[in-house]
Coordinates of C-alpha atoms and ligand atoms in Angstrom, one line a residue:
Chain A
M259 CA 97.8 81.9 29.7
I260 CA 99.7 79.1 28.3
R261 CA 98.4 77.9 25.0
L262 CA 99.1 74.5 23.4
H263 CA 98.6 74.2 19.7
N264 CA 97.2 70.6 19.9
Y265 CA 95.6 67.7 18.1
T266 CA 94.0 65.1 20.6
L267 CA 95.1 62.0 18.8
S268 CA 98.7 63.3 18.3
G269 CA 101.2 61.3 20.5
S270 CA 103.5 64.2 20.6
C271 CA 100.8 66.6 21.8
Y272 CA 99.9 63.9 24.4
K273 CA 103.3 64.2 25.9
V274 CA 102.7 67.9 26.5
R275 CA 99.2 67.4 27.8
L276 CA 100.5 64.7 30.3
L277 CA 103.0 67.1 31.9
L278 CA 100.5 70.0 32.0
G279 CA 98.2 67.7 33.9
F280 CA 101.0 66.3 36.3
L281 CA 102.1 69.8 37.1
E282 CA 98.5 71.1 37.3
I283 CA 99.4 74.0 34.9
Q284 CA 96.5 76.1 33.6
H285 CA 96.3 76.1 29.9
E286 CA 94.3 76.6 27.0
L287 CA 94.2 74.0 24.0
V288 CA 94.2 75.5 20.4
A289 CA 92.8 72.8 18.1
V290 CA 94.7 72.1 14.9
D291 CA 92.9 70.0 12.5
F292 CA 95.9 67.8 11.7
F293 CA 93.7 64.9 10.3
P294 CA 92.0 65.1 7.8
G295 CA 92.3 68.9 7.5
Q296 CA 96.2 69.1 7.2
E297 CA 96.0 72.4 9.0
H298 CA 99.6 72.1 10.0
K299 CA 100.6 72.4 6.5
S300 CA 98.7 75.8 5.9
V301 CA 100.3 79.2 5.5
E302 CA 98.8 80.3 8.7
F303 CA 100.3 77.5 10.7
S304 CA 103.8 77.7 9.0
A305 CA 103.9 81.1 10.5
I306 CA 103.5 79.5 13.8
N307 CA 105.9 76.6 13.2
P308 CA 108.0 76.7 9.9
L309 CA 108.7 72.9 10.5
Q310 CA 104.8 72.4 10.1
Q311 CA 104.6 70.2 13.0
I312 CA 102.6 70.1 16.2
P313 CA 102.8 70.6 19.1
V314 CA 103.7 74.1 19.6
L315 CA 103.4 75.9 22.9
D316 CA 102.9 79.6 23.7
D317 CA 103.8 81.0 27.1
G318 CA 103.3 84.8 27.0
N319 CA 105.9 86.0 24.4
L320 CA 107.7 82.7 24.5
R321 CA 106.9 80.3 21.5
L322 CA 108.4 76.7 21.4
R323 CA 108.1 73.8 19.2
D324 CA 109.2 70.2 19.7
A325 CA 107.6 68.3 22.3
Q326 CA 110.9 67.4 24.3
A327 CA 111.8 71.1 24.4
I328 CA 108.4 71.9 25.6
L329 CA 108.6 69.4 28.3
A330 CA 112.0 70.5 29.4
Y331 CA 110.7 74.2 29.6
L332 CA 107.7 73.5 31.5
A333 CA 109.4 71.3 34.2
R334 CA 112.1 74.0 34.6
R335 CA 109.6 76.8 34.8
Y336 CA 106.8 75.3 36.6
D337 CA 108.0 72.2 38.7
T338 CA 108.7 73.8 42.1
G339 CA 109.8 70.3 43.4
R340 CA 112.4 70.0 40.7
T341 CA 111.8 66.3 40.3
W342 CA 110.5 66.1 36.8
L343 CA 113.8 67.5 35.5
P344 CA 116.4 66.9 38.1
D345 CA 119.1 69.4 38.8
D346 CA 121.8 66.7 39.6
P347 CA 124.0 66.8 36.6
A348 CA 124.1 63.0 36.0
R349 CA 120.5 62.6 36.2
F350 CA 119.8 65.7 34.1
G351 CA 122.2 64.2 31.5
Q352 CA 120.2 60.9 31.6
V353 CA 116.9 62.6 31.2
M354 CA 118.3 64.5 28.2
M355 CA 119.5 61.3 26.6
W356 CA 116.0 59.6 26.8
L357 CA 114.4 62.8 25.5
G358 CA 116.5 62.6 22.4
F359 CA 115.7 58.9 22.1
A360 CA 112.0 59.7 22.4
G361 CA 112.3 62.4 19.7
T362 CA 114.2 60.1 17.2
E363 CA 114.5 56.4 17.6
L364 CA 111.0 56.0 19.2
M365 CA 109.2 58.1 16.5
A366 CA 109.4 54.9 14.3
A367 CA 106.4 53.8 16.3
S368 CA 104.8 57.2 15.5
A369 CA 105.5 56.5 11.9
A370 CA 103.9 53.0 11.9
R371 CA 100.7 54.6 13.6
L372 CA 100.5 57.5 11.2
H373 CA 100.6 54.8 8.4
D374 CA 98.0 52.4 9.9
A375 CA 95.6 54.9 11.6
F376 CA 95.9 58.0 9.2
G377 CA 96.9 56.5 5.9
F378 CA 100.3 58.1 5.6
D379 CA 102.4 56.6 2.7
L380 CA 105.6 55.3 4.3
D381 CA 107.7 52.2 4.5
I382 CA 105.6 50.4 7.1
D383 CA 107.8 47.2 7.6
R384 CA 110.9 49.5 8.1
A385 CA 108.8 51.6 10.7
R386 CA 107.8 48.5 12.5
S387 CA 111.2 47.0 12.8
D388 CA 112.7 50.3 13.7
A389 CA 110.2 50.6 16.4
H390 CA 110.8 47.1 17.8
A391 CA 114.5 47.9 18.0
A392 CA 113.8 51.0 20.0
F393 CA 111.4 49.0 22.1
A394 CA 114.0 46.4 22.8
V395 CA 116.5 49.2 23.9
L396 CA 113.8 50.5 26.2
D397 CA 112.9 47.1 27.5
D398 CA 116.5 46.2 28.2
H399 CA 117.2 49.4 30.2
L400 CA 113.9 48.9 32.2
A401 CA 114.9 45.4 32.9
E402 CA 118.0 46.6 34.6
R403 CA 116.2 49.2 36.4
Q404 CA 113.5 46.6 37.8
I405 CA 116.4 44.3 39.0
L406 CA 117.6 47.3 41.0
G407 CA 114.1 47.8 42.5
Q408 CA 113.5 50.9 40.3
T409 CA 110.2 51.8 38.5
W410 CA 111.3 54.7 36.3
L411 CA 113.7 55.4 33.5
V412 CA 116.0 57.7 35.5
G413 CA 116.4 58.2 39.4
D414 CA 113.6 57.2 41.9
T415 CA 110.8 59.4 40.7
P416 CA 109.1 59.8 37.4
T417 CA 110.8 62.5 35.1
I418 CA 110.0 64.1 31.7
A419 CA 112.1 61.1 30.2
D420 CA 109.1 58.8 31.2
V421 CA 106.7 61.4 29.9
A422 CA 108.4 61.8 26.5
C423 CA 108.8 57.9 26.0
F424 CA 105.3 56.9 27.1
P425 CA 102.9 58.0 24.5
Y426 CA 104.3 56.2 21.5
V427 CA 105.0 53.1 23.6
A428 CA 101.4 53.2 25.0
L429 CA 99.9 53.9 21.4
S430 CA 102.0 51.2 19.5
G431 CA 99.1 48.8 19.1
D432 CA 97.6 51.6 16.6
G433 CA 100.7 50.9 14.4
G434 CA 100.5 47.1 14.5
I435 CA 103.3 46.8 17.0
G436 CA 102.7 44.2 19.6
Q437 CA 104.2 44.3 23.1
E438 CA 104.2 40.6 24.1
H439 CA 108.1 40.6 23.9
Y440 CA 108.5 43.6 26.1
P441 CA 107.5 42.5 29.8
N442 CA 109.6 45.2 31.5
L443 CA 108.0 47.9 29.2
R444 CA 104.6 46.7 30.1
I445 CA 105.2 46.9 33.8
W446 CA 106.6 50.5 33.4
Q447 CA 103.5 51.6 31.5
K448 CA 101.2 50.2 34.1
A449 CA 103.1 52.1 36.7
F450 CA 102.9 55.3 34.6
R451 CA 99.3 54.9 34.1
R452 CA 98.8 54.8 37.8
L453 CA 100.2 58.1 38.5
P454 CA 98.1 60.7 40.0
R455 CA 96.5 63.0 37.4
F456 CA 97.4 60.6 34.6
D457 CA 95.4 61.7 31.6
A458 CA 94.0 58.8 29.4
V459 CA 93.5 59.2 25.7
S460 CA 91.8 57.2 22.9
G461 CA 94.0 54.0 22.7
V462 CA 95.3 54.4 26.2
P463 CA 92.7 53.3 28.7
E464 CA 92.1 55.1 32.2
F465 CA 91.8 51.8 34.1
V466 CA 94.9 49.8 34.7
Chain B
M268 CA 93.1 32.6 15.3
G269 CA 93.6 31.8 19.0
A270 CA 90.5 29.7 19.1
A271 CA 91.5 27.2 16.3
L272 CA 94.9 26.5 18.0
A273 CA 94.8 23.8 21.1
L274 CA 97.0 24.2 23.9
D275 CA 99.1 21.3 24.9
T276 CA 98.0 20.9 28.6
T277 CA 99.9 17.6 29.1
Q278 CA 103.2 19.3 29.6
A279 CA 104.6 21.6 32.0
T280 CA 105.8 24.8 30.4
A281 CA 107.2 28.0 31.9
L282 CA 105.6 31.0 30.6
A283 CA 106.7 34.1 32.5
L284 CA 108.8 35.2 35.3
S285 CA 106.7 35.3 38.6
A286 CA 108.4 38.8 39.1
H287 CA 106.8 40.0 36.0
I288 CA 103.3 39.3 37.3
P289 CA 102.8 41.7 40.1
P290 CA 99.6 41.4 42.4
G291 CA 96.8 43.3 40.7
D292 CA 98.3 43.1 37.1
V293 CA 97.4 41.1 34.0
H294 CA 99.9 40.2 31.2
P295 CA 99.8 38.4 27.9
A296 CA 101.7 35.1 27.1
I297 CA 101.9 33.3 23.9
L298 CA 102.6 29.6 23.8
N299 CA 102.8 28.0 20.3
G300 CA 100.6 30.8 19.0
F301 CA 98.0 30.3 21.7
E302 CA 97.1 33.5 23.6
L303 CA 97.0 33.4 27.3
A304 CA 96.3 36.0 30.1
V305 CA 98.3 35.6 33.3
W306 CA 96.9 37.5 36.2
R307 CA 97.2 37.9 39.9
D308 CA 94.5 39.2 42.1
S309 CA 95.5 42.0 44.7
A310 CA 96.0 39.1 47.2
G311 CA 98.9 37.7 44.8
Q312 CA 96.7 34.6 43.8
L313 CA 97.8 33.6 40.2
N314 CA 95.4 32.7 37.4
L315 CA 96.1 31.5 33.7
W316 CA 93.3 31.8 31.3
E317 CA 92.8 31.9 27.6
D318 CA 93.3 35.3 26.4
R319 CA 89.7 35.7 25.2
C320 CA 86.7 37.2 26.7
P321 CA 83.5 34.9 26.4
H322 CA 81.5 37.8 25.5
R323 CA 83.0 39.1 22.3
G324 CA 86.4 37.7 22.3
M325 CA 88.4 40.8 23.4
R326 CA 91.8 40.0 24.9
L327 CA 91.4 39.7 28.6
S328 CA 95.1 40.8 28.9
F329 CA 94.1 44.3 27.9
G330 CA 91.7 44.4 31.0
F331 CA 92.5 45.2 34.5
V332 CA 92.3 43.7 38.0
R333 CA 90.4 45.0 41.0
Q334 CA 90.6 42.9 44.2
D335 CA 89.9 39.3 43.2
R336 CA 88.3 40.1 39.7
L337 CA 89.6 40.5 36.2
T338 CA 87.5 43.1 34.2
C339 CA 87.3 43.0 30.4
L340 CA 88.3 46.4 28.8
Y341 CA 85.5 46.2 26.2
H342 CA 82.2 46.0 28.0
G343 CA 83.3 45.6 31.6
W344 CA 82.3 42.0 32.4
E345 CA 83.9 40.9 35.7
F346 CA 85.3 37.5 36.0
G347 CA 86.3 35.9 39.4
S348 CA 89.2 33.6 40.3
D349 CA 86.9 30.6 39.7
S350 CA 86.8 32.1 36.1
G351 CA 83.0 32.5 36.3
C352 CA 81.4 35.9 35.2
K353 CA 80.2 37.7 38.3
R354 CA 78.9 41.0 36.9
I355 CA 77.7 42.4 33.7
P356 CA 77.6 46.2 33.9
A357 CA 75.0 46.4 31.3
H358 CA 72.6 44.3 33.4
P359 CA 73.6 45.1 37.0
D360 CA 70.8 43.3 38.6
L361 CA 71.2 40.0 36.6
E362 CA 73.1 37.2 38.3
P363 CA 75.3 36.1 35.2
P364 CA 74.5 32.4 34.4
K365 CA 77.2 29.8 35.5
T366 CA 77.8 29.1 31.7
L367 CA 79.6 32.4 31.3
C368 CA 83.1 31.9 32.1
A369 CA 86.6 32.4 31.0
K370 CA 88.8 29.3 30.1
P371 CA 91.3 28.6 32.8
F372 CA 94.4 26.3 32.8
A373 CA 96.3 24.7 35.7
V374 CA 99.2 26.9 36.9
A375 CA 101.7 26.9 39.5
E376 CA 105.0 28.7 40.3
R377 CA 108.2 27.0 40.3
F378 CA 111.8 28.4 40.5
G379 CA 110.2 31.8 40.3
M380 CA 108.6 31.3 37.1
V381 CA 104.8 30.8 36.2
V382 CA 104.3 27.3 34.8
L383 CA 101.4 26.1 32.9
N384 CA 100.4 22.6 34.3
G385 CA 103.1 23.0 36.9
A386 CA 103.2 21.3 40.3
P387 CA 103.2 23.5 43.3
H388 CA 106.4 23.4 45.3
D389 CA 108.2 25.4 48.0
D390 CA 111.3 26.6 46.4
G391 CA 112.5 29.2 48.8
T392 CA 113.4 32.5 47.4
W393 CA 114.0 33.0 43.7
Y394 CA 114.6 36.3 41.9
G395 CA 113.6 37.2 38.3
V396 CA 116.5 38.0 36.0
R397 CA 115.1 38.4 32.6
T398 CA 113.0 36.9 29.7
I399 CA 114.4 37.5 26.2
F400 CA 112.7 36.8 23.0
V401 CA 114.8 35.3 20.1
P402 CA 113.8 35.1 16.4
R403 CA 114.3 31.3 16.3
P404 CA 112.2 28.2 16.7
L405 CA 112.6 26.3 19.9
Q406 CA 114.8 23.5 18.5
D407 CA 117.3 26.2 17.2
V408 CA 117.6 28.1 20.5
A409 CA 121.0 27.9 22.2
I410 CA 121.0 27.7 26.2
P411 CA 123.0 30.8 27.4
D412 CA 126.3 29.8 28.7
I413 CA 125.7 31.1 32.4
S414 CA 126.2 28.2 34.7
E415 CA 129.5 27.2 36.2
T416 CA 128.3 23.6 36.3
P417 CA 126.6 21.2 33.6
W418 CA 123.0 21.9 33.3
R419 CA 120.9 19.5 35.1
T420 CA 117.2 18.9 33.7
D421 CA 114.2 19.0 36.0
G422 CA 110.8 18.9 34.1
P423 CA 110.8 22.1 31.8
F424 CA 113.7 23.6 33.7
M425 CA 117.5 23.4 33.4
L426 CA 119.2 24.2 36.6
G427 CA 122.9 25.3 37.0
T428 CA 124.9 27.1 39.5
I429 CA 126.5 30.4 40.0
D430 CA 128.8 31.1 42.8
T431 CA 127.1 28.3 44.9
H432 CA 123.6 29.7 44.1
Q433 CA 121.1 28.2 41.7
V434 CA 120.2 29.5 38.3
A435 CA 117.1 28.3 36.4
V436 CA 116.6 28.5 32.5
A437 CA 113.2 27.6 30.7
L438 CA 112.2 27.9 27.1
H439 CA 108.9 28.0 25.3
A440 CA 107.9 28.8 21.6
T441 CA 105.9 32.0 21.3
S442 CA 104.6 32.6 17.7
D443 CA 106.0 33.4 14.3
G444 CA 109.2 31.3 14.9
H445 CA 110.1 33.2 18.0
S446 CA 111.0 31.6 21.3
A447 CA 111.3 33.0 24.9
I448 CA 114.1 32.3 27.2
H449 CA 113.3 32.6 30.9
V450 CA 116.1 33.0 33.6
T451 CA 115.7 33.2 37.4
T452 CA 118.2 32.7 40.2
T453 CA 118.6 32.4 44.1
H454 CA 121.6 34.6 43.8
P455 CA 121.0 37.5 46.5
D456 CA 123.4 39.8 45.0
M457 CA 121.8 42.4 42.8
D458 CA 124.9 43.3 40.8
K459 CA 125.3 39.6 39.8
R460 CA 121.7 39.5 38.5
L461 CA 122.5 42.7 36.7
S462 CA 125.4 41.0 34.9
L463 CA 123.4 38.1 34.2
A464 CA 120.8 40.2 32.6
R465 CA 123.5 41.8 30.3
A466 CA 124.9 38.4 29.4
L467 CA 121.4 37.6 28.2
V468 CA 121.1 40.7 26.1
D469 CA 124.4 39.6 24.5
H470 CA 122.9 36.3 23.9
R471 CA 119.9 37.6 22.2
Q472 CA 122.1 39.8 20.1
A473 CA 124.2 36.8 18.9
M474 CA 121.2 34.7 18.1
T475 CA 119.5 37.5 16.2
Q476 CA 122.5 38.3 14.1
E477 CA 123.1 34.6 13.3
T478 CA 119.6 34.4 12.0
T479 CA 119.5 37.4 9.8
Ligands
GSH101 N1 110.1 66.7 16.6 C1 108.7 67.0 17.0 C2 107.9 66.1 15.9 C3 106.5 66.1 16.4 C4 105.6 65.4 15.4 O1 106.0 64.4 14.6 N2 104.3 65.8 15.2 C5 103.5 65.1 14.2 C6 102.1 65.1 14.8 S1 102.1 63.8 16.1 C7 103.3 66.3 13.1 O2 103.1 67.4 13.2 N3 103.7 65.7 11.8 C8 103.7 66.5 10.7 C9 104.8 66.4 10.0 O3 106.0 66.1 10.4 O4 104.9 66.8 8.7 C10 108.2 66.9 18.4 O5 108.8 65.9 19.0 O6 107.5 67.6 18.8
FES102 S1 84.1 41.4 24.9 FE1 84.5 41.4 27.1 S2 83.1 42.2 28.0 FE2 82.5 42.3 26.0

């Protein structure tokens, strides 16, 4: 049985839960008391992930950390239709490019949310302006995609690139980051929320 | 905040691209700090309301559209396109009094844009290109250099030419010293619209760098 070391309000864990849902993969959630318990900093959890971060996924003897790596693994291993992580080299490369973006530049939106919603001590102005810069990159890309009549970040079906980018965009209001300036990003999020088996979370409503 | 501000309803102002408000969607728009909700019912009928639910003031743009109604995300009040409240889930048997309504504004579509106080007009087929936001007050916004002929003014629009096709530009002030630049065209060629969209990103870049 697949086990996800999970905290419900974590956007990074949400990435993984979304794909588990889309691919209808049976799994077990192992609750990590990230806040206020700081369980990810415990000695026990450090043995699970020395980086002291969630999510972590166990599938048999395989243990993976990093949401993007987990998404890539799950798609390769369980997506029999091979659409969520395409084989075509160009599309595969584009998906990896947006996964990298989701794990770095876009994490500024996560930082802003950790500050506002969980009281983390960090440079909030910097986090918000970096998040806006990342959102503009995404909105510019989606504007071009929408001119071409396309909905998704890569190709003509949703991929793990969309899954990896969605949570911290959708949760940005929790970090005081408004989306009034990103019409293309808003249209993409609505399309994502309308996908079959989309899983809502606190701050990202089910109805769209 | 929003309630204290008044909206200038004497002028026609383009607020969004028609293409950015698909049927069954609601989106926010801000004009001079005033928050608006733009939505289309599932048949495509356009509505422009103040972005505040008359119940507890929730932003209606966070809500969702079903058929011809906009539902508030907070307690599920449903509003019809006449802006009246049609249903209150907490009191399903109650017919909501006529006084419970959202605040509507006159809206029409022109040159592929959503226009507050606009006059309806059949313009043929217009395509959305892009809305960009720049950190500048309206009077300091430069018009993007995308027309092959001098701009001609038509109400809130500037009309120009690209390869014998038309291009329209309209501006509006949003909030906190930012402005929006909306661009549409009748150009049927997708690649041309892509290169226009890229030119607008360059334009935003230039206007942002000169400000900071
Ligand atoms: N690169 C990791 C980062 C995940 C991440 O930032 N997780 C947060 C919770 S949402 C966390 O565990 N933060 C604790 C820390 O970084 O100290 C991934 O993408 O999975
Ligand atoms: S605030 Fe809109 S229904 Fe209550």
